[in-house]
mmCIF file of C-alpha atoms (C1' of nucleotides) in Angstrom:
data_model
loop_
_atom_site.group_PDB
_atom_site.id
_atom_site.type_symbol
_atom_site.label_atom_id
_atom_site.label_comp_id
_atom_site.label_asym_id
_atom_site.label_seq_id
_atom_site.Cartn_x
_atom_site.Cartn_y
_atom_site.Cartn_z
ATOM 1 C CA MET A 1 -0.194 0.036 0.082
ATOM 2 C CA VAL A 2 2.750 2.397 0.981
ATOM 3 C CA GLU A 3 4.878 1.465 -2.007
ATOM 4 C CA GLU A 4 1.654 1.892 -4.387
ATOM 5 C CA ILE A 5 1.353 5.586 -3.062
ATOM 6 C CA GLN A 6 5.025 6.105 -3.345
ATOM 7 C CA ASN A 7 4.809 4.744 -6.999
ATOM 8 C CA LYS A 8 1.864 6.917 -7.884
ATOM 9 C CA LEU A 9 3.671 10.087 -6.337
ATOM 10 C CA ASN A 10 6.799 9.453 -8.148
ATOM 11 C CA GLU A 11 4.901 8.935 -11.460
ATOM 12 C CA PHE A 12 2.915 12.179 -10.866
ATOM 13 C CA VAL A 13 6.549 13.689 -9.984
ATOM 14 C CA LYS A 14 8.113 12.557 -13.014
ATOM 15 C CA SER A 15 5.467 13.617 -15.065
ATOM 16 C CA LYS A 16 5.718 17.117 -14.082
ATOM 17 C CA GLY A 17 9.697 17.039 -14.650
ATOM 18 C CA LEU A 18 10.438 17.020 -11.220
ATOM 19 C CA ARG A 19 12.544 14.356 -9.450
ATOM 20 C CA LYS A 20 12.230 11.215 -6.965
ATOM 21 C CA THR A 21 13.855 11.896 -3.576
ATOM 22 C CA PRO A 22 14.523 9.931 -0.432
ATOM 23 C CA GLN A 23 12.807 12.510 1.676
ATOM 24 C CA ARG A 24 9.627 12.518 0.010
ATOM 25 C CA ASP A 25 9.500 8.878 -0.084
ATOM 26 C CA ALA A 26 10.115 8.682 3.588
ATOM 27 C CA ILE A 27 7.674 11.229 4.315
ATOM 28 C CA VAL A 28 4.984 9.325 2.077
ATOM 29 C CA ALA A 29 5.780 6.056 3.799
ATOM 30 C CA CYS A 30 5.342 7.671 7.217
ATOM 31 C CA ILE A 31 2.114 9.181 6.366
ATOM 32 C CA PHE A 32 0.672 5.946 4.675
ATOM 33 C CA ALA A 33 1.909 3.397 7.238
ATOM 34 C CA GLN A 34 -0.955 4.423 9.142
ATOM 35 C CA ASP A 35 -4.768 5.350 8.298
ATOM 36 C CA GLU A 36 -5.309 8.352 11.047
ATOM 37 C CA HIS A 37 -6.019 11.486 10.198
ATOM 38 C CA PHE A 38 -3.287 13.915 11.140
ATOM 39 C CA THR A 39 -2.020 17.778 10.880
ATOM 40 C CA ALA A 40 0.993 18.862 9.502
ATOM 41 C CA ASP A 41 2.554 18.982 13.161
ATOM 42 C CA GLU A 42 1.624 15.652 14.000
ATOM 43 C CA LEU A 43 3.237 14.524 11.033
ATOM 44 C CA TRP A 44 6.344 16.369 11.874
ATOM 45 C CA ASP A 45 6.590 14.602 15.103
ATOM 46 C CA ARG A 46 5.972 11.173 13.505
ATOM 47 C CA VAL A 47 8.683 11.811 11.061
ATOM 48 C CA ARG A 48 11.251 12.913 13.548
ATOM 49 C CA SER A 49 10.319 9.894 15.825
ATOM 50 C CA ALA A 50 10.765 7.728 12.838
ATOM 51 C CA ASN A 51 14.122 9.248 12.571
ATOM 52 C CA ILE A 52 13.731 10.740 9.095
ATOM 53 C CA LYS A 53 15.827 13.638 8.343
ATOM 54 C CA ALA A 54 13.453 16.233 6.659
ATOM 55 C CA SER A 55 12.576 19.821 7.628
ATOM 56 C CA ARG A 56 9.296 21.318 8.277
ATOM 57 C CA ALA A 57 9.346 22.971 4.788
ATOM 58 C CA THR A 58 9.869 19.641 2.964
ATOM 59 C CA ILE A 59 6.964 18.268 5.053
ATOM 60 C CA TYR A 60 4.868 21.136 3.896
ATOM 61 C CA ARG A 61 6.054 20.861 0.268
ATOM 62 C CA THR A 62 5.520 17.016 0.229
ATOM 63 C CA LEU A 63 2.013 17.824 1.520
ATOM 64 C CA ASN A 64 1.108 19.979 -1.075
ATOM 65 C CA LEU A 65 2.618 17.745 -3.736
ATOM 66 C CA LEU A 66 0.302 14.962 -2.406
ATOM 67 C CA LEU A 67 -2.622 17.206 -2.673
ATOM 68 C CA GLU A 68 -2.135 17.994 -6.111
ATOM 69 C CA ALA A 69 -1.628 14.413 -7.025
ATOM 70 C CA LYS A 70 -4.883 13.842 -5.244
ATOM 71 C CA LEU A 71 -3.407 11.171 -3.215
ATOM 72 C CA LEU A 72 -4.122 12.708 0.047
ATOM 73 C CA HIS A 73 -7.306 15.206 0.911
ATOM 74 C CA GLU A 74 -7.643 18.077 3.251
ATOM 75 C CA ILE A 75 -10.640 17.470 5.418
ATOM 76 C CA ASP A 76 -12.677 20.026 7.533
ATOM 77 C CA LEU A 77 -13.163 18.657 11.211
ATOM 78 C CA GLY A 78 -14.020 21.741 12.423
ATOM 79 C CA GLU A 79 -10.449 22.403 13.799
ATOM 80 C CA ASP A 80 -8.504 25.370 13.296
ATOM 81 C CA THR A 81 -5.477 23.733 11.791
ATOM 82 C CA LYS A 82 -5.581 21.611 8.501
ATOM 83 C CA THR A 83 -6.326 18.034 8.759
ATOM 84 C CA TYR A 84 -5.035 15.565 6.370
ATOM 85 C CA ASP A 85 -6.569 12.380 5.485
ATOM 86 C CA PRO A 86 -4.822 9.549 3.776
ATOM 87 C CA ASN A 87 -7.881 7.244 3.210
ATOM 88 C CA PHE A 88 -9.101 8.525 0.084
ATOM 89 C CA HIS A 89 -6.969 6.330 -1.884
ATOM 90 C CA ASP A 90 -9.144 3.288 -0.501
ATOM 91 C CA SER A 91 -12.520 4.798 0.014
ATOM 92 C CA PRO A 92 -12.609 7.733 -2.700
ATOM 93 C CA SER A 93 -16.041 8.971 -1.593
ATOM 94 C CA HIS A 94 -16.366 8.504 2.286
ATOM 95 C CA ASN A 95 -17.608 10.837 4.768
ATOM 96 C CA HIS A 96 -16.927 11.818 8.289
ATOM 97 C CA LEU A 97 -18.926 11.611 11.621
ATOM 98 C CA ILE A 98 -17.307 13.557 14.594
ATOM 99 C CA CYS A 99 -17.867 12.673 18.057
ATOM 100 C CA ILE A 100 -18.519 15.948 20.092
ATOM 101 C CA ASP A 101 -17.967 14.186 23.406
ATOM 102 C CA CYS A 102 -14.517 12.502 22.596
ATOM 103 C CA GLY A 103 -13.563 13.930 19.125
ATOM 104 C CA LYS A 104 -13.415 10.606 17.630
ATOM 105 C CA VAL A 105 -13.886 10.497 13.925
ATOM 106 C CA LEU A 106 -15.587 7.634 12.117
ATOM 107 C CA GLU A 107 -15.540 7.353 8.302
ATOM 108 C CA PHE A 108 -18.550 6.185 6.615
ATOM 109 C CA GLU A 109 -20.014 5.582 3.013
ATOM 110 C CA ASP A 110 -23.446 5.523 1.888
ATOM 111 C CA SER A 111 -24.742 5.157 -1.593
ATOM 112 C CA HIS A 112 -28.123 6.462 -0.886
ATOM 113 C CA ILE A 113 -26.724 9.664 0.340
ATOM 114 C CA GLU A 114 -24.319 9.933 -2.688
ATOM 115 C CA LEU A 115 -27.336 9.284 -5.075
ATOM 116 C CA LEU A 116 -29.739 11.711 -3.253
ATOM 117 C CA ASN A 117 -26.947 14.362 -3.456
ATOM 118 C CA ASP A 118 -26.303 13.724 -7.146
ATOM 119 C CA CYS A 119 -29.983 14.285 -7.731
ATOM 120 C CA ILE A 120 -30.296 17.569 -5.770
ATOM 121 C CA THR A 121 -27.066 18.854 -7.550
ATOM 122 C CA ARG A 122 -28.435 18.022 -10.889
ATOM 123 C CA ARG A 123 -31.726 19.721 -10.177
ATOM 124 C CA MET A 124 -29.978 22.663 -9.378
ATOM 125 C CA GLY A 125 -28.454 22.597 -12.766
ATOM 126 C CA PHE A 126 -24.776 21.432 -11.804
ATOM 127 C CA ARG A 127 -22.874 18.178 -12.382
ATOM 128 C CA PRO A 128 -21.414 16.893 -9.054
ATOM 129 C CA LYS A 129 -17.709 16.773 -8.968
ATOM 130 C CA GLN A 130 -17.147 16.111 -5.192
ATOM 131 C CA GLN A 131 -19.291 15.972 -2.008
ATOM 132 C CA SER A 132 -18.275 15.717 1.514
ATOM 133 C CA ILE A 133 -20.731 15.387 4.646
ATOM 134 C CA ARG A 134 -19.774 16.029 7.927
ATOM 135 C CA ILE A 135 -21.757 15.054 10.928
ATOM 136 C CA GLU A 136 -21.225 16.155 14.497
ATOM 137 C CA ALA A 137 -22.955 13.963 16.745
ATOM 138 C CA ASN A 138 -23.368 12.944 20.631
ATOM 139 C CA CYS A 139 -22.260 9.409 21.658
ATOM 140 C CA GLU A 140 -25.425 7.283 22.248
ATOM 141 C CA LYS A 141 -23.182 4.885 24.445
ATOM 142 C CA LEU A 142 -21.968 7.643 26.675
ATOM 143 C CA ARG A 143 -25.581 9.163 27.219
ATOM 144 C CA THR A 144 -27.261 5.714 28.278
ATOM 145 C CA SER A 145 -24.603 4.045 30.280
ATOM 146 C CA GLY A 146 -22.560 7.234 31.395
ATOM 147 C CA SER A 147 -19.495 6.077 29.804
ATOM 148 C CA CYS A 148 -17.563 5.471 26.440
ATOM 149 C CA PRO A 149 -14.459 3.774 25.661
ATOM 150 C CA SER A 150 -13.289 6.239 23.286
ATOM 151 C CA LEU A 151 -13.764 8.947 25.796
ATOM 152 C CA ILE A 152 -11.804 7.087 28.383
ATOM 153 C CA GLU A 153 -8.921 6.201 26.083
ATOM 154 C CA ALA A 154 -8.747 10.038 24.646
ATOM 155 C CA ARG A 155 -8.340 11.308 28.279
ATOM 156 C CA LEU A 156 -5.958 8.744 28.948
ATOM 157 C CA ASN A 157 -3.847 9.658 25.948
ATOM 158 C CA GLY A 158 -4.332 13.427 27.025
ATOM 159 C CA LYS A 159 -6.071 14.242 23.671
ATOM 160 C CA ARG A 160 -7.695 17.713 23.784
ATOM 161 C CA LEU A 161 -11.440 16.988 23.730
ATOM 162 C CA PRO A 162 -13.613 18.881 21.135
ATOM 163 C CA LYS A 163 -14.274 22.588 21.943
ATOM 164 C CA LYS A 164 -17.811 23.007 23.107
ATOM 165 C CA ARG A 165 -19.883 24.976 20.750
ATOM 166 C CA MET B 1 -34.164 41.189 10.984
ATOM 167 C CA VAL B 2 -31.156 43.252 11.945
ATOM 168 C CA GLU B 3 -32.772 44.373 14.915
ATOM 169 C CA GLU B 4 -33.646 41.007 15.872
ATOM 170 C CA ILE B 5 -30.227 39.904 15.809
ATOM 171 C CA GLN B 6 -28.790 42.818 17.773
ATOM 172 C CA ASN B 7 -31.242 42.018 20.357
ATOM 173 C CA LYS B 8 -30.555 38.394 20.607
ATOM 174 C CA LEU B 9 -26.858 39.158 20.820
ATOM 175 C CA ASN B 10 -27.484 41.758 23.455
ATOM 176 C CA GLU B 11 -29.531 39.261 25.505
ATOM 177 C CA PHE B 12 -26.620 36.820 25.186
ATOM 178 C CA VAL B 13 -24.033 39.511 26.143
ATOM 179 C CA LYS B 14 -26.056 40.579 29.040
ATOM 180 C CA SER B 15 -26.567 36.919 30.264
ATOM 181 C CA LYS B 16 -22.652 36.812 30.370
ATOM 182 C CA GLY B 17 -22.459 39.885 32.476
ATOM 183 C CA LEU B 18 -21.011 41.731 29.480
ATOM 184 C CA ARG B 19 -22.159 45.026 27.932
ATOM 185 C CA LYS B 20 -24.270 46.504 25.047
ATOM 186 C CA THR B 21 -21.969 48.894 22.847
ATOM 187 C CA PRO B 22 -22.498 50.820 19.903
ATOM 188 C CA GLN B 23 -19.476 48.939 17.989
ATOM 189 C CA ARG B 24 -21.062 45.709 18.193
ATOM 190 C CA ASP B 25 -24.379 46.854 17.295
ATOM 191 C CA ALA B 26 -23.020 48.814 14.365
ATOM 192 C CA ILE B 27 -20.997 45.610 13.162
ATOM 193 C CA VAL B 28 -23.944 43.431 13.507
ATOM 194 C CA ALA B 29 -26.114 45.698 11.514
ATOM 195 C CA CYS B 30 -23.258 45.777 9.026
ATOM 196 C CA ILE B 31 -23.231 41.930 9.025
ATOM 197 C CA PHE B 32 -26.875 41.078 8.831
ATOM 198 C CA ALA B 33 -27.766 43.840 6.168
ATOM 199 C CA GLN B 34 -26.915 41.473 3.571
ATOM 200 C CA ASP B 35 -27.119 37.687 3.432
ATOM 201 C CA GLU B 36 -23.658 37.085 1.776
ATOM 202 C CA HIS B 37 -20.830 34.945 3.027
ATOM 203 C CA PHE B 38 -17.886 36.966 4.042
ATOM 204 C CA THR B 39 -14.231 36.573 5.352
ATOM 205 C CA ALA B 40 -13.030 38.682 8.472
ATOM 206 C CA ASP B 41 -11.337 41.024 6.067
ATOM 207 C CA GLU B 42 -14.320 41.438 3.697
ATOM 208 C CA LEU B 43 -16.261 42.567 6.760
ATOM 209 C CA TRP B 44 -13.694 44.999 7.606
ATOM 210 C CA ASP B 45 -13.920 46.545 4.334
ATOM 211 C CA ARG B 46 -17.661 46.760 4.682
ATOM 212 C CA VAL B 47 -17.386 48.355 8.003
ATOM 213 C CA ARG B 48 -14.950 51.053 6.902
ATOM 214 C CA SER B 49 -16.933 51.922 4.102
ATOM 215 C CA ALA B 50 -20.294 52.180 6.134
ATOM 216 C CA ASN B 51 -18.033 54.926 8.128
ATOM 217 C CA ILE B 52 -18.278 52.631 11.345
ATOM 218 C CA LYS B 53 -15.374 53.536 13.769
ATOM 219 C CA ALA B 54 -14.225 49.935 14.951
ATOM 220 C CA SER B 55 -10.883 48.440 14.886
ATOM 221 C CA ARG B 56 -9.978 44.901 13.398
ATOM 222 C CA ALA B 57 -9.552 43.601 16.973
ATOM 223 C CA THR B 58 -13.252 44.468 17.665
ATOM 224 C CA ILE B 59 -14.146 42.920 14.510
ATOM 225 C CA TYR B 60 -12.711 39.548 15.422
ATOM 226 C CA ARG B 61 -14.052 39.862 19.074
ATOM 227 C CA THR B 62 -17.438 40.551 17.790
ATOM 228 C CA LEU B 63 -17.453 37.462 15.245
ATOM 229 C CA ASN B 64 -16.485 35.282 17.998
ATOM 230 C CA LEU B 65 -19.262 36.547 20.314
ATOM 231 C CA LEU B 66 -21.743 35.999 17.467
ATOM 232 C CA LEU B 67 -20.410 32.547 16.967
ATOM 233 C CA GLU B 68 -20.497 31.787 20.725
ATOM 234 C CA ALA B 69 -24.090 32.933 20.704
ATOM 235 C CA LYS B 70 -24.789 30.822 17.526
ATOM 236 C CA LEU B 71 -25.987 33.700 15.591
ATOM 237 C CA LEU B 72 -23.375 33.401 12.986
ATOM 238 C CA HIS B 73 -21.574 30.119 11.409
ATOM 239 C CA GLU B 74 -18.497 29.501 10.147
ATOM 240 C CA ILE B 75 -18.645 27.304 7.063
ATOM 241 C CA ASP B 76 -16.059 25.521 5.012
ATOM 242 C CA LEU B 77 -15.984 26.708 1.459
ATOM 243 C CA GLY B 78 -12.519 24.890 0.683
ATOM 244 C CA GLU B 79 -10.736 28.460 1.117
ATOM 245 C CA ASP B 80 -8.037 29.026 3.103
ATOM 246 C CA THR B 81 -9.450 31.780 5.069
ATOM 247 C CA LYS B 82 -12.394 31.527 7.599
ATOM 248 C CA THR B 83 -15.799 32.124 5.919
ATOM 249 C CA TYR B 84 -18.743 33.331 8.049
ATOM 250 C CA ASP B 85 -22.476 32.756 6.991
ATOM 251 C CA PRO B 86 -25.350 34.701 8.385
ATOM 252 C CA ASN B 87 -28.269 32.763 7.022
ATOM 253 C CA PHE B 88 -28.300 30.069 9.582
ATOM 254 C CA HIS B 89 -30.780 32.318 11.560
ATOM 255 C CA ASP B 90 -33.210 31.871 8.697
ATOM 256 C CA SER B 91 -32.420 28.414 7.566
ATOM 257 C CA PRO B 92 -30.865 26.614 10.517
ATOM 258 C CA SER B 93 -29.907 23.635 8.546
ATOM 259 C CA HIS B 94 -28.842 24.725 5.019
ATOM 260 C CA ASN B 95 -26.160 23.301 3.033
ATOM 261 C CA HIS B 96 -23.603 24.680 0.453
ATOM 262 C CA LEU B 97 -23.283 23.856 -3.467
ATOM 263 C CA ILE B 98 -19.984 25.644 -4.614
ATOM 264 C CA CYS B 99 -19.669 26.111 -8.194
ATOM 265 C CA ILE B 100 -15.817 25.033 -9.437
ATOM 266 C CA ASP B 101 -16.272 27.150 -12.380
ATOM 267 C CA CYS B 102 -17.074 30.364 -10.969
ATOM 268 C CA GLY B 103 -16.811 30.092 -7.113
ATOM 269 C CA LYS B 104 -20.461 30.874 -6.674
ATOM 270 C CA VAL B 105 -22.208 29.509 -3.664
ATOM 271 C CA LEU B 106 -25.807 28.179 -3.455
ATOM 272 C CA GLU B 107 -27.505 27.345 -0.378
ATOM 273 C CA PHE B 108 -30.048 24.619 -0.263
ATOM 274 C CA GLU B 109 -31.952 22.323 2.037
ATOM 275 C CA ASP B 110 -33.224 19.197 1.633
ATOM 276 C CA SER B 111 -35.498 17.017 4.209
ATOM 277 C CA HIS B 112 -34.605 13.759 2.319
ATOM 278 C CA ILE B 113 -31.019 14.107 3.051
ATOM 279 C CA GLU B 114 -31.634 15.271 6.588
ATOM 280 C CA LEU B 115 -33.529 12.225 7.418
ATOM 281 C CA LEU B 116 -31.181 9.854 5.539
ATOM 282 C CA ASN B 117 -28.219 11.318 7.643
ATOM 283 C CA ASP B 118 -30.039 10.962 10.704
ATOM 284 C CA CYS B 119 -30.778 7.388 10.205
ATOM 285 C CA ILE B 120 -27.008 6.736 9.338
ATOM 286 C CA THR B 121 -25.904 8.578 12.136
ATOM 287 C CA ARG B 122 -28.243 6.572 14.612
ATOM 288 C CA ARG B 123 -27.241 3.371 13.074
ATOM 289 C CA MET B 124 -23.559 4.235 13.995
ATOM 290 C CA GLY B 125 -24.749 4.525 17.414
ATOM 291 C CA PHE B 126 -24.673 8.470 17.585
ATOM 292 C CA ARG B 127 -27.426 11.223 18.208
ATOM 293 C CA PRO B 128 -26.963 13.707 15.454
ATOM 294 C CA LYS B 129 -26.324 17.224 16.477
ATOM 295 C CA GLN B 130 -25.431 19.029 13.366
ATOM 296 C CA GLN B 131 -24.709 18.167 9.587
ATOM 297 C CA SER B 132 -23.155 19.789 6.920
ATOM 298 C CA ILE B 133 -23.066 19.050 3.335
ATOM 299 C CA ARG B 134 -20.706 20.619 0.927
ATOM 300 C CA ILE B 135 -20.970 19.757 -2.700
ATOM 301 C CA GLU B 136 -18.352 20.871 -5.427
ATOM 302 C CA ALA B 137 -19.675 20.915 -8.856
ATOM 303 C CA ASN B 138 -19.571 22.245 -12.194
ATOM 304 C CA CYS B 139 -22.121 24.407 -13.883
ATOM 305 C CA GLU B 140 -24.037 22.635 -16.416
ATOM 306 C CA LYS B 141 -24.979 25.737 -18.403
ATOM 307 C CA LEU B 142 -21.437 26.734 -18.772
ATOM 308 C CA ARG B 143 -20.854 23.099 -20.284
ATOM 309 C CA THR B 144 -23.476 23.041 -22.664
ATOM 310 C CA SER B 145 -23.873 26.896 -23.753
ATOM 311 C CA GLY B 146 -20.344 27.754 -23.287
ATOM 312 C CA SER B 147 -21.222 30.608 -20.934
ATOM 313 C CA CYS B 148 -22.608 31.371 -17.645
ATOM 314 C CA PRO B 149 -23.954 34.544 -16.196
ATOM 315 C CA SER B 150 -22.278 33.958 -12.865
ATOM 316 C CA LEU B 151 -18.826 33.445 -14.447
ATOM 317 C CA ILE B 152 -19.161 36.534 -16.530
ATOM 318 C CA GLU B 153 -20.228 38.702 -13.329
ATOM 319 C CA ALA B 154 -17.212 37.030 -11.513
ATOM 320 C CA ARG B 155 -14.829 38.196 -14.163
ATOM 321 C CA LEU B 156 -16.343 41.449 -14.424
ATOM 322 C CA ASN B 157 -16.139 42.109 -10.641
ATOM 323 C CA GLY B 158 -12.612 40.770 -10.532
ATOM 324 C CA LYS B 159 -13.350 38.218 -8.148
ATOM 325 C CA ARG B 160 -10.854 35.647 -7.673
ATOM 326 C CA LEU B 161 -12.044 32.213 -9.305
ATOM 327 C CA PRO B 162 -11.583 28.698 -7.484
ATOM 328 C CA LYS B 163 -8.396 27.243 -7.386
ATOM 329 C CA LYS B 164 -8.021 24.110 -9.443
ATOM 330 C CA ARG B 165 -8.000 21.031 -7.655
ATOM 331 C "C1'" DC C 1 26.563 19.516 -15.512
ATOM 332 C "C1'" DT C 2 22.179 21.398 -14.922
ATOM 333 C "C1'" DG C 3 18.485 22.562 -12.472
ATOM 334 C "C1'" DA C 4 15.285 20.730 -9.005
ATOM 335 C "C1'" DT C 5 15.497 19.801 -3.822
ATOM 336 C "C1'" DT C 6 16.481 20.707 0.822
ATOM 337 C "C1'" DG C 7 17.344 23.108 5.089
ATOM 338 C "C1'" DC C 8 17.261 27.297 7.314
ATOM 339 C "C1'" DA C 9 15.579 31.420 8.786
ATOM 340 C "C1'" DA C 10 13.088 35.277 7.708
ATOM 341 C "C1'" DA C 11 8.630 36.686 5.820
ATOM 342 C "C1'" DT C 12 3.800 36.293 5.378
ATOM 343 C "C1'" DG C 13 -1.087 36.337 6.574
ATOM 344 C "C1'" DC C 14 -4.602 35.921 9.516
ATOM 345 C "C1'" DT C 15 -6.085 36.152 14.381
ATOM 346 C "C1'" DT C 16 -5.527 36.822 19.179
ATOM 347 C "C1'" DT C 17 -3.825 39.375 23.117
ATOM 348 C "C1'" DG C 18 -1.469 42.604 26.447
ATOM 349 C "C1'" DC C 19 -2.183 47.152 28.011
ATOM 350 C "C1'" DA C 20 -3.289 51.802 28.758
ATOM 351 C "C1'" DC C 21 -7.245 54.755 28.309
ATOM 352 C "C1'" DG C 22 -12.214 55.685 27.848
ATOM 353 C "C1'" DC C 23 -16.752 54.747 29.202
ATOM 354 C "C1'" DC C 24 -21.057 52.287 30.737
ATOM 355 C "C1'" DA C 25 -23.765 50.709 34.490
ATOM 356 C "C1'" DT D 1 -15.973 53.758 41.048
ATOM 357 C "C1'" DG D 2 -15.017 48.915 39.192
ATOM 358 C "C1'" DG D 3 -14.694 46.684 35.395
ATOM 359 C "C1'" DC D 4 -15.958 45.862 30.583
ATOM 360 C "C1'" DG D 5 -14.762 47.452 25.949
ATOM 361 C "C1'" DT D 6 -11.623 49.395 22.778
ATOM 362 C "C1'" DG D 7 -7.932 50.751 19.865
ATOM 363 C "C1'" DC D 8 -3.231 50.123 18.928
ATOM 364 C "C1'" DA D 9 0.782 47.659 18.400
ATOM 365 C "C1'" DA D 10 2.911 43.431 19.384
ATOM 366 C "C1'" DA D 11 2.723 38.691 19.832
ATOM 367 C "C1'" DG D 12 1.446 34.034 17.843
ATOM 368 C "C1'" DC D 13 0.714 30.317 15.102
ATOM 369 C "C1'" DA D 14 0.767 27.668 10.754
ATOM 370 C "C1'" DT D 15 2.236 28.167 6.421
ATOM 371 C "C1'" DT D 16 5.010 29.461 2.712
ATOM 372 C "C1'" DT D 17 9.253 31.758 0.601
ATOM 373 C "C1'" DG D 18 14.103 33.222 -0.679
ATOM 374 C "C1'" DC D 19 18.524 31.788 -0.941
ATOM 375 C "C1'" DA D 20 22.798 29.237 -0.747
ATOM 376 C "C1'" DA D 21 24.354 24.707 -0.791
ATOM 377 C "C1'" DT D 22 23.646 20.057 -2.354
ATOM 378 C "C1'" DC D 23 21.989 16.135 -4.828
ATOM 379 C "C1'" DA D 24 19.603 13.650 -8.691
ATOM 380 C "C1'" DG D 25 19.341 12.419 -13.399
#
DNA sequence: CTGATTGCAAATGCTTTGCACGCCA
DNA sequence: TGGCGTGCAAAGCATTTGCAATCAG
């Protein structure tokens, strides 16, 4: 999977008359080794702890290349910082549900939604190109049982919880 | 309509032990006099040309107050700068279609979509709180007839067109 | 060899904040 | 009179960019 993306990026890079470099390959490997969403800063941490020698500038430049090659997507999680999602390669049209209680993000696909959106778009005189749905919701488990594994885990790991709205 | 929002904000402000001020009222009036989306900077321009005496800091502080009071929403148009939408007061659950060709933003509501999202959310074990859909699409009119009024207008007004993705 | 890539630090752009002063309740 | 609100300028933060050195093809 990692290799597949590296190859695709390198093809893209070559097609633009640019070059294959070890830094880029290493950063790409670091990104696609997991399927978690991340910010540029979180990636920087990952890269450092993986002992990869690459500067922040190169991180940002590589992220932008990946976006341009459409191998990575920016997503809107309602945070202030840009968040990147490496999973669009496997599920090109997934959406996001964000738990307001613990910040956990679930990905989902639904063909009915897609179809419906498609119809709505056409009815308005447009040809749909891309659609993204973001649902913010409360955890039902937390509400009924008073606790939720994700929340406990989030607290344990000291993740910052969603800002209340 | 403007007055209604001003009153609501002032109630909110009072409930927090804060005060009613002429700057805030003026800025609120300036925002809700139109129904267009805007960035902080565009608001700053509007405010200046309306001859309102208020600093950038106050603009930002008022925007954040309005968000907190839920009288204004931040929306994701895929731009880098935060965009604000003053229309959630009238249509609390609308969505956005963004024309890739000219950048025009259309708002729409659809009860089927809402219902469907609601079901999907519950099936995943959550209680929906807020959902937002963003559709990026091409203009059918432009494709078939080779021209589109919005695009012409956008060019005339020197609006910057959507960055290609 | 040529020109793209990198790292560093400086620059940028948007937003927030500290502080002194003014003003509302 | 106390304390919130304001304006200003400075600080913050995430991201981008200029430049000289380095490296890929």
